Amino acid sequence: MTAVLERDTTFDTRFATEPYEVAWAGEARWFVQHVGGDGTATYVTQVSPDGLTWCDLDDLGHVVEPGALVSWPATGFGHWLRLRAKVEGSVQVRIHLAVKA
Amino acid sequence: MTTSDVRAALLSADPRLSKFSPLPRILAFDEFDSGTHGWTELLGNYNGRGDLSTVDDHMRDFRPPQLSACNFFDIGTHGALSGTYALKLATRPYKGHTAVAIRRLTMSGRGLVQLETYFAFKSEATLGGGAELDNFGDVQWDGNTHPSEAQFGAFTVATDLCGDGGLRYHTVARYQNTDLDNHFTRQWMAPTVPEPTPREHFEGKVKLEYAADFTAPNPEDWHAFGEPQELCYNEVPTKVNWHYLRWLIDTDKRRNVELQVNDRVMDMRDVPVPPYEERYETLENLLNFYFSVRTHSSVRNFLFLDSVLISVDW
């Protein structure tokens, strides 16, 4: 399944995506595309035991420049996934989460 | 033994189907333990270049439905009625935000159409904070009632139907748990106007803001039918009790027939079904169903669907 967690949303400050349940999935991959804006953002995958409290899955920060599409896998996650992002400037973001059983 | 007897025996002997009362022809049987079965996020229309900035503000963020094991902070995995997973519609924690899942079919006939489902509705649990969070709306936590229940706004089941030369209309049934001031109403409602469309926006007739009520934006256009009905929220935000819903409409007469929710059957034949005055193209024999959930607070609202069965008499 593919979920579009942000659809051309503009951010100029830190944000996190809405919680998404992936208990059924064994594989997950993020696709983050900056479709507008001249800013840069750094993304970190987060996991949660309950969809309410979150921690980083790893210490990998994924930098996305203007106009770029960047993808990375998430492995060893629990029943929830989201991204947190640190934004410099303004970014317009399209985020797909592709998950498989 | 008649054909009808054999069919009834087969249905009653099947534990997956015997909890439903289908019309003669089953169009769809969706147990969400095995996937989303075509229930997908609704999105407004966009231009020929895929420019999503042309999507109406109030129709651009209806959120992707999730396959949920009904996981909670206090007990872990709750699970669904028919297995582990349910379809979950989840709003953002933003007053007025709506999540929508839609299923798209077409009609090969006219007549009775019935949607049945087992559903549950919950607000997201709140962790932390001060004693003021023991109060919300009409609720003071007393060990039985819980403020979470007053944080749930409304859920809706509806159709989008079109045929016979582009005549388009919706049938709608909404359970309003609380009004926009978070007071319990627990009332079934339907709108007396058709849903605003992207074409009406394109033609400059309507422009709605983000988180507007997309089914009918003016609260005064919603009217109650039946008597108030208390459902089984079950005290706290992490207990999931499944409710039965059966909704019958008639696409030959283009009107509602009745709505059953648990032990209550409501006659809907006099509930209006307003058609669009103008005809629509590219929608011939459209047979869409949607569920939505709308929060009237700054707390995420969830609608869980264990399974859906759609059947017809044609």
Short mmCIF file of C-alpha atoms in Angstrom, two decimals:
data_model
loop_
_atom_site.label_atom_id
_atom_site.label_comp_id
_atom_site.label_asym_id
_atom_site.label_seq_id
_atom_site.Cartn_x
_atom_site.Cartn_y
_atom_site.Cartn_z
CA MET A 1 0.00 0.00 0.00
CA THR A 2 1.01 3.58 -0.62
CA ALA A 3 -0.14 6.40 1.65
CA VAL A 4 0.34 10.07 0.80
CA LEU A 5 1.03 11.56 4.21
CA GLU A 6 1.65 15.11 3.00
CA ARG A 7 0.39 16.39 -0.32
CA ASP A 8 2.21 19.53 -1.45
CA THR A 9 2.04 21.02 2.02
CA THR A 10 4.17 24.06 2.78
CA PHE A 11 6.21 24.21 6.00
CA ASP A 12 8.60 26.81 7.32
CA THR A 13 9.22 25.27 10.72
CA ARG A 14 9.66 21.87 12.35
CA PHE A 15 6.88 19.39 11.72
CA ALA A 16 5.99 15.74 12.04
CA THR A 17 3.71 13.70 9.81
CA GLU A 18 0.45 12.27 11.11
CA PRO A 19 0.77 8.83 12.78
CA TYR A 20 0.39 5.93 10.35
CA GLU A 21 -0.27 2.34 11.41
CA VAL A 22 1.94 -0.32 9.86
CA ALA A 23 1.45 -3.29 12.18
CA TRP A 24 0.66 -5.51 9.18
CA ALA A 25 3.78 -4.51 7.21
CA GLY A 26 7.22 -6.04 7.04
CA GLU A 27 8.79 -3.49 4.72
CA ALA A 28 8.50 0.27 4.48
CA ARG A 29 10.10 2.94 2.32
CA TRP A 30 9.80 6.72 2.45
CA PHE A 31 9.68 8.92 -0.63
CA VAL A 32 10.06 12.61 0.17
CA GLN A 33 9.81 15.13 -2.63
CA HIS A 34 10.26 18.88 -2.39
CA VAL A 35 7.86 20.09 -5.05
CA GLY A 36 8.23 23.77 -4.21
CA GLY A 37 9.96 26.28 -2.00
CA ASP A 38 13.63 27.21 -1.85
CA GLY A 39 14.35 25.65 1.53
CA THR A 40 15.98 22.47 2.71
CA ALA A 41 14.73 19.98 5.27
CA THR A 42 16.24 17.09 7.19
CA TYR A 43 14.02 14.10 7.90
CA VAL A 44 14.32 11.40 10.55
CA THR A 45 12.15 8.27 10.74
CA GLN A 46 10.31 7.87 14.04
CA VAL A 47 8.60 4.91 15.68
CA SER A 48 6.08 4.65 18.48
CA PRO A 49 4.61 2.01 20.77
CA ASP A 50 1.17 3.64 20.75
CA GLY A 51 0.88 6.38 18.13
CA LEU A 52 1.17 8.98 20.89
CA THR A 53 4.79 8.94 22.04
CA TRP A 54 7.66 8.88 19.56
CA CYS A 55 11.38 8.26 19.31
CA ASP A 56 13.87 8.19 16.46
CA LEU A 57 14.27 4.85 14.71
CA ASP A 58 17.94 5.53 13.93
CA ASP A 59 20.43 8.38 13.83
CA LEU A 60 20.11 8.92 10.09
CA GLY A 61 19.07 12.38 8.92
CA HIS A 62 17.93 12.53 5.30
CA VAL A 63 18.51 15.90 3.65
CA VAL A 64 16.19 16.98 0.85
CA GLU A 65 17.15 19.94 -1.34
CA PRO A 66 14.79 22.04 -3.47
CA GLY A 67 13.24 20.01 -6.29
CA ALA A 68 14.76 16.72 -5.11
CA LEU A 69 13.16 13.35 -4.50
CA VAL A 70 14.89 11.32 -1.79
CA SER A 71 14.00 7.79 -0.67
CA TRP A 72 15.12 5.52 2.14
CA PRO A 73 13.89 2.30 3.76
CA ALA A 74 12.69 1.84 7.32
CA THR A 75 13.43 -1.52 8.89
CA GLY A 76 12.84 -2.99 12.31
CA PHE A 77 9.89 -0.68 12.99
CA GLY A 78 6.96 -1.41 15.29
CA HIS A 79 3.29 -0.73 14.64
CA TRP A 80 3.56 2.97 13.80
CA LEU A 81 5.68 5.18 11.56
CA ARG A 82 6.08 8.90 11.03
CA LEU A 83 8.71 11.43 9.97
CA ARG A 84 9.94 14.41 11.90
CA ALA A 85 11.51 17.22 9.93
CA LYS A 86 13.76 20.16 10.66
CA VAL A 87 13.18 22.88 8.08
CA GLU A 88 15.46 25.69 6.91
CA GLY A 89 13.62 28.20 4.78
CA SER A 90 10.31 27.21 3.20
CA VAL A 91 9.59 23.80 1.71
CA GLN A 92 6.60 22.41 -0.15
CA VAL A 93 6.51 18.69 0.56
CA ARG A 94 4.99 15.56 -0.94
CA ILE A 95 5.56 12.47 1.23
CA HIS A 96 4.69 8.93 0.18
CA LEU A 97 5.02 5.95 2.49
CA ALA A 98 5.15 2.62 0.62
CA VAL A 99 4.52 -0.41 2.84
CA LYS A 100 4.40 -4.13 2.08
CA ALA A 101 3.50 -7.21 4.04
CA MET B 1 -36.88 -26.53 -0.10
CA THR B 2 -36.83 -23.35 -2.19
CA THR B 3 -33.86 -21.50 -3.61
CA SER B 4 -34.48 -18.87 -0.99
CA ASP B 5 -34.33 -21.48 1.76
CA VAL B 6 -31.02 -22.83 0.44
CA ARG B 7 -29.56 -19.34 0.25
CA ALA B 8 -30.70 -18.52 3.77
CA ALA B 9 -29.19 -21.76 5.05
CA LEU B 10 -25.87 -21.08 3.33
CA LEU B 11 -25.71 -17.53 4.67
CA SER B 12 -26.59 -18.56 8.21
CA ALA B 13 -24.01 -21.37 8.16
CA ASP B 14 -21.22 -19.01 7.08
CA PRO B 15 -19.75 -17.27 10.13
CA ARG B 16 -18.37 -14.50 7.94
CA LEU B 17 -21.72 -13.68 6.32
CA SER B 18 -24.25 -14.66 8.94
CA LYS B 19 -23.76 -11.39 10.81
CA PHE B 20 -25.12 -9.58 7.74
CA SER B 21 -28.52 -9.50 6.04
CA PRO B 22 -27.62 -9.09 2.38
CA LEU B 23 -29.99 -8.41 -0.49
CA PRO B 24 -29.99 -11.06 -3.26
CA ARG B 25 -26.81 -9.94 -5.03
CA ILE B 26 -23.65 -9.18 -3.07
CA LEU B 27 -21.54 -6.60 -4.91
CA ALA B 28 -18.78 -6.31 -2.34
CA PHE B 29 -17.79 -8.04 0.88
CA ASP B 30 -14.92 -6.21 2.49
CA GLU B 31 -13.26 -7.71 5.53
CA PHE B 32 -10.46 -5.33 6.32
CA ASP B 33 -8.41 -8.01 7.98
CA SER B 34 -7.28 -8.83 4.42
CA GLY B 35 -6.73 -5.35 3.00
CA THR B 36 -8.43 -2.09 2.15
CA HIS B 37 -10.68 -3.61 -0.55
CA GLY B 38 -10.80 -0.45 -2.64
CA TRP B 39 -11.66 1.96 0.17
CA THR B 40 -9.32 4.85 -0.54
CA GLU B 41 -8.71 8.47 0.30
CA LEU B 42 -11.02 11.00 -1.35
CA LEU B 43 -9.30 13.92 -3.06
CA GLY B 44 -10.83 16.87 -4.88
CA ASN B 45 -10.29 17.37 -8.60
CA TYR B 46 -7.17 18.96 -10.16
CA ASN B 47 -6.24 20.46 -13.51
CA GLY B 48 -4.76 18.83 -16.60
CA ARG B 49 -1.19 19.31 -15.37
CA GLY B 50 -1.58 17.46 -12.09
CA ASP B 51 -1.26 20.74 -10.23
CA LEU B 52 -2.55 19.89 -6.78
CA SER B 53 -2.83 23.57 -5.88
CA THR B 54 -5.98 23.51 -8.00
CA VAL B 55 -7.63 21.08 -5.56
CA ASP B 56 -10.28 22.75 -3.41
CA ASP B 57 -8.87 23.67 0.01
CA HIS B 58 -11.62 21.79 1.82
CA MET B 59 -11.02 18.62 -0.25
CA ARG B 60 -7.24 18.35 -0.25
CA ASP B 61 -6.53 16.64 3.05
CA PHE B 62 -8.94 13.79 3.74
CA ARG B 63 -6.10 11.51 4.91
CA PRO B 64 -5.25 7.97 3.80
CA PRO B 65 -7.27 5.21 5.47
CA GLN B 66 -5.13 2.85 7.53
CA LEU B 67 -5.18 -0.84 8.31
CA SER B 68 -5.29 -0.69 12.07
CA ALA B 69 -4.81 -3.41 14.65
CA CYS B 70 -6.56 -1.01 17.03
CA ASN B 71 -3.35 -0.47 18.97
CA PHE B 72 -3.59 1.56 22.17
CA PHE B 73 -1.19 2.88 24.78
CA ASP B 74 -2.79 1.02 27.67
CA ILE B 75 -3.59 -2.47 26.43
CA GLY B 76 -1.59 -2.84 23.20
CA THR B 77 -3.42 -4.55 20.36
CA HIS B 78 -7.20 -4.59 20.68
CA GLY B 79 -7.88 -6.19 17.30
CA ALA B 80 -11.02 -6.10 15.20
CA LEU B 81 -14.28 -8.05 15.10
CA SER B 82 -13.41 -10.39 12.23
CA GLY B 83 -9.66 -10.62 12.70
CA THR B 84 -6.76 -8.43 13.71
CA TYR B 85 -7.15 -5.47 11.36
CA ALA B 86 -9.85 -2.87 10.81
CA LEU B 87 -9.98 0.03 8.39
CA LYS B 88 -9.28 3.22 10.32
CA LEU B 89 -10.19 6.74 9.25
CA ALA B 90 -8.24 9.26 11.30
CA THR B 91 -8.62 13.03 11.35
CA ARG B 92 -5.91 15.49 12.12
CA PRO B 93 -6.10 17.06 15.60
CA TYR B 94 -7.71 20.17 14.12
CA LYS B 95 -11.26 21.31 14.79
CA GLY B 96 -13.43 20.64 11.76
CA HIS B 97 -10.96 18.37 10.00
CA THR B 98 -12.55 15.45 8.18
CA ALA B 99 -11.12 12.11 7.08
CA VAL B 100 -12.87 10.35 4.19
CA ALA B 101 -12.62 6.88 2.67
CA ILE B 102 -14.49 6.24 -0.56
CA ARG B 103 -15.31 3.11 -2.57
CA ARG B 104 -16.03 3.44 -6.28
CA LEU B 105 -18.36 1.21 -8.30
CA THR B 106 -20.91 1.64 -11.06
CA MET B 107 -24.52 0.48 -11.32
CA SER B 108 -25.63 -2.29 -13.64
CA GLY B 109 -29.26 -1.76 -12.72
CA ARG B 110 -31.62 0.29 -10.57
CA GLY B 111 -33.42 -0.60 -7.39
CA LEU B 112 -32.50 -1.31 -3.79
CA VAL B 113 -28.92 -0.87 -2.63
CA GLN B 114 -27.89 -1.82 0.88
CA LEU B 115 -24.70 -1.07 2.78
CA GLU B 116 -23.97 -2.94 5.99
CA THR B 117 -21.02 -2.47 8.28
CA TYR B 118 -19.68 -3.17 11.72
CA PHE B 119 -18.13 0.04 13.04
CA ALA B 120 -16.73 1.69 16.13
CA PHE B 121 -15.91 5.34 16.82
CA LYS B 122 -13.28 6.69 19.21
CA SER B 123 -11.33 9.81 20.05
CA GLU B 124 -7.58 9.63 20.43
CA ALA B 125 -6.41 9.07 23.99
CA THR B 126 -4.86 12.02 25.81
CA LEU B 127 -1.74 11.42 27.89
CA GLY B 128 -0.49 13.83 30.52
CA GLY B 129 -1.67 17.33 31.30
CA GLY B 130 -3.42 18.66 34.36
CA ALA B 131 -6.67 17.95 36.16
CA GLU B 132 -8.49 20.29 33.78
CA LEU B 133 -8.33 17.48 31.20
CA ASP B 134 -10.82 15.49 33.28
CA ASN B 135 -13.49 17.88 31.95
CA PHE B 136 -14.59 18.32 28.36
CA GLY B 137 -17.91 19.43 26.91
CA ASP B 138 -20.67 17.95 29.04
CA VAL B 139 -18.42 15.38 30.71
CA GLN B 140 -16.66 15.35 34.06
CA TRP B 141 -14.71 12.15 34.49
CA ASP B 142 -16.49 10.10 37.17
CA GLY B 143 -15.02 6.65 36.72
CA ASN B 144 -17.75 5.81 34.22
CA THR B 145 -18.15 8.63 31.70
CA HIS B 146 -14.96 9.97 30.14
CA PRO B 147 -14.19 13.35 28.52
CA SER B 148 -12.91 11.49 25.45
CA GLU B 149 -16.49 10.76 24.42
CA ALA B 150 -17.28 14.48 24.21
CA GLN B 151 -14.22 14.98 22.02
CA PHE B 152 -15.80 12.94 19.22
CA GLY B 153 -17.66 14.99 16.63
CA ALA B 154 -19.51 13.07 13.95
CA PHE B 155 -19.30 10.26 11.44
CA THR B 156 -21.13 9.96 8.15
CA VAL B 157 -22.05 7.29 5.64
CA ALA B 158 -23.07 8.56 2.23
CA THR B 159 -23.28 7.88 -1.47
CA ASP B 160 -22.48 9.73 -4.67
CA LEU B 161 -24.85 8.56 -7.40
CA CYS B 162 -25.34 9.62 -10.97
CA GLY B 163 -27.16 8.29 -14.01
CA ASP B 164 -30.00 8.70 -16.46
CA GLY B 165 -28.31 11.49 -18.36
CA GLY B 166 -26.11 12.98 -15.69
CA LEU B 167 -28.62 13.38 -12.88
CA ARG B 168 -26.45 13.35 -9.78
CA TYR B 169 -27.45 13.13 -6.13
CA HIS B 170 -26.26 12.02 -2.72
CA THR B 171 -27.90 10.05 0.03
CA VAL B 172 -26.44 10.85 3.44
CA ALA B 173 -26.75 9.66 7.03
CA ARG B 174 -24.66 11.32 9.74
CA TYR B 175 -24.38 10.50 13.42
CA GLN B 176 -23.65 13.74 15.21
CA ASN B 177 -22.26 12.83 18.60
CA THR B 178 -21.60 16.41 19.63
CA ASP B 179 -22.36 19.80 18.15
CA LEU B 180 -19.60 22.23 17.27
CA ASP B 181 -19.62 23.46 20.87
CA ASN B 182 -18.88 19.90 22.08
CA HIS B 183 -22.28 19.31 23.65
CA PHE B 184 -23.85 15.90 23.15
CA THR B 185 -26.60 15.72 20.53
CA ARG B 186 -26.36 12.00 19.63
CA GLN B 187 -28.59 12.63 16.67
CA TRP B 188 -28.87 11.18 13.18
CA MET B 189 -28.94 13.91 10.55
CA ALA B 190 -29.05 14.50 6.81
CA PRO B 191 -28.46 17.61 4.70
CA THR B 192 -31.12 19.28 2.59
CA VAL B 193 -28.62 20.52 0.00
CA PRO B 194 -26.27 18.63 -2.33
CA GLU B 195 -22.55 18.55 -1.59
CA PRO B 196 -20.54 21.46 -3.08
CA THR B 197 -18.50 20.18 -6.04
CA PRO B 198 -15.18 21.13 -7.65
CA ARG B 199 -17.10 22.22 -10.76
CA GLU B 200 -19.10 24.69 -8.69
CA HIS B 201 -15.79 26.05 -7.37
CA PHE B 202 -14.36 26.16 -10.91
CA GLU B 203 -17.40 28.14 -12.01
CA GLY B 204 -16.92 30.58 -9.14
CA LYS B 205 -20.10 29.55 -7.34
CA VAL B 206 -18.55 28.34 -4.10
CA LYS B 207 -15.21 28.58 -2.31
CA LEU B 208 -14.81 26.75 0.97
CA GLU B 209 -11.99 26.99 3.46
CA TYR B 210 -9.81 24.19 4.81
CA ALA B 211 -11.71 21.95 7.28
CA ALA B 212 -15.12 23.13 6.08
CA ASP B 213 -17.81 20.47 6.28
CA PHE B 214 -17.51 19.17 2.72
CA THR B 215 -20.80 17.21 2.76
CA ALA B 216 -22.82 20.35 3.53
CA PRO B 217 -20.89 23.32 4.98
CA ASN B 218 -23.76 25.20 6.60
CA PRO B 219 -24.91 23.60 9.89
CA GLU B 220 -28.39 25.01 9.25
CA ASP B 221 -28.70 22.74 6.21
CA TRP B 222 -28.55 19.65 8.41
CA HIS B 223 -31.79 18.28 9.83
CA ALA B 224 -32.38 15.53 12.33
CA PHE B 225 -34.26 12.36 11.58
CA GLY B 226 -35.32 9.71 14.07
CA GLU B 227 -34.84 10.11 17.79
CA PRO B 228 -31.50 10.71 19.54
CA GLN B 229 -29.57 7.45 19.91
CA GLU B 230 -26.92 6.68 22.48
CA LEU B 231 -24.25 4.38 21.13
CA CYS B 232 -21.69 2.30 23.01
CA TYR B 233 -18.59 4.48 23.30
CA ASN B 234 -17.69 2.39 26.33
CA GLU B 235 -16.24 4.82 28.81
CA VAL B 236 -12.62 5.31 27.70
CA PRO B 237 -10.88 5.93 24.34
CA THR B 238 -9.30 2.48 24.15
CA LYS B 239 -12.27 0.10 24.34
CA VAL B 240 -13.67 -0.82 20.93
CA ASN B 241 -17.24 -2.11 20.75
CA TRP B 242 -18.52 -2.96 17.28
CA HIS B 243 -21.90 -1.62 16.17
CA TYR B 244 -24.06 -2.96 13.37
CA LEU B 245 -25.29 -0.53 10.71
CA ARG B 246 -27.57 -1.37 7.79
CA TRP B 247 -28.57 1.36 5.35
CA LEU B 248 -31.03 0.84 2.54
CA ILE B 249 -31.56 3.21 -0.38
CA ASP B 250 -33.51 2.97 -3.64
CA THR B 251 -31.72 4.11 -6.81
CA ASP B 252 -34.85 3.62 -8.89
CA LYS B 253 -36.80 6.16 -6.85
CA ARG B 254 -33.62 8.07 -5.94
CA ARG B 255 -34.40 8.16 -2.24
CA ASN B 256 -33.53 6.76 1.14
CA VAL B 257 -35.47 3.83 2.58
CA GLU B 258 -34.29 3.06 6.12
CA LEU B 259 -31.34 3.02 8.47
CA GLN B 260 -30.78 0.38 11.12
CA VAL B 261 -28.17 0.94 13.81
CA ASN B 262 -28.09 -1.87 16.33
CA ASP B 263 -31.62 -2.29 17.67
CA ARG B 264 -32.97 0.92 16.15
CA VAL B 265 -34.60 1.05 12.70
CA MET B 266 -35.29 4.51 11.34
CA ASP B 267 -37.65 5.18 8.45
CA MET B 268 -35.75 7.45 6.04
CA ARG B 269 -38.28 7.59 3.20
CA ASP B 270 -39.11 11.21 3.99
CA VAL B 271 -35.48 12.27 4.38
CA PRO B 272 -34.85 14.49 1.34
CA VAL B 273 -32.39 13.53 -1.40
CA PRO B 274 -31.69 16.81 -3.20
CA PRO B 275 -30.32 16.36 -6.75
CA TYR B 276 -27.96 18.79 -8.43
CA GLU B 277 -29.86 21.19 -10.65
CA GLU B 278 -27.23 20.88 -13.40
CA ARG B 279 -26.26 17.65 -15.13
CA TYR B 280 -22.81 16.05 -14.74
CA GLU B 281 -20.71 14.29 -17.37
CA THR B 282 -18.31 11.31 -17.04
CA LEU B 283 -20.31 9.92 -14.13
CA GLU B 284 -22.85 7.67 -15.84
CA ASN B 285 -24.05 4.94 -13.46
CA LEU B 286 -21.78 6.26 -10.70
CA LEU B 287 -22.14 4.21 -7.51
CA ASN B 288 -19.83 5.59 -4.85
CA PHE B 289 -19.99 5.06 -1.11
CA TYR B 290 -18.05 6.98 1.49
CA PHE B 291 -17.50 7.06 5.21
CA SER B 292 -16.21 10.16 6.90
CA VAL B 293 -15.32 11.23 10.41
CA ARG B 294 -15.13 14.86 11.55
CA THR B 295 -13.65 16.15 14.74
CA HIS B 296 -15.30 19.04 16.54
CA SER B 297 -12.35 19.39 18.90
CA SER B 298 -8.58 19.59 18.64
CA VAL B 299 -8.38 15.83 19.26
CA ARG B 300 -7.97 13.22 16.51
CA ASN B 301 -11.19 11.33 15.84
CA PHE B 302 -11.24 7.78 14.53
CA LEU B 303 -13.83 5.71 12.71
CA PHE B 304 -13.02 2.00 12.67
CA LEU B 305 -14.70 -0.34 10.18
CA ASP B 306 -14.37 -4.07 10.71
CA SER B 307 -16.13 -5.02 7.50
CA VAL B 308 -18.54 -3.70 4.89
CA LEU B 309 -21.03 -5.59 2.77
CA ILE B 310 -22.77 -3.96 -0.20
CA SER B 311 -25.71 -5.78 -1.79
CA VAL B 312 -28.47 -5.02 -4.28
CA ASP B 313 -31.76 -6.47 -5.50
CA TRP B 314 -30.84 -6.13 -9.18
#
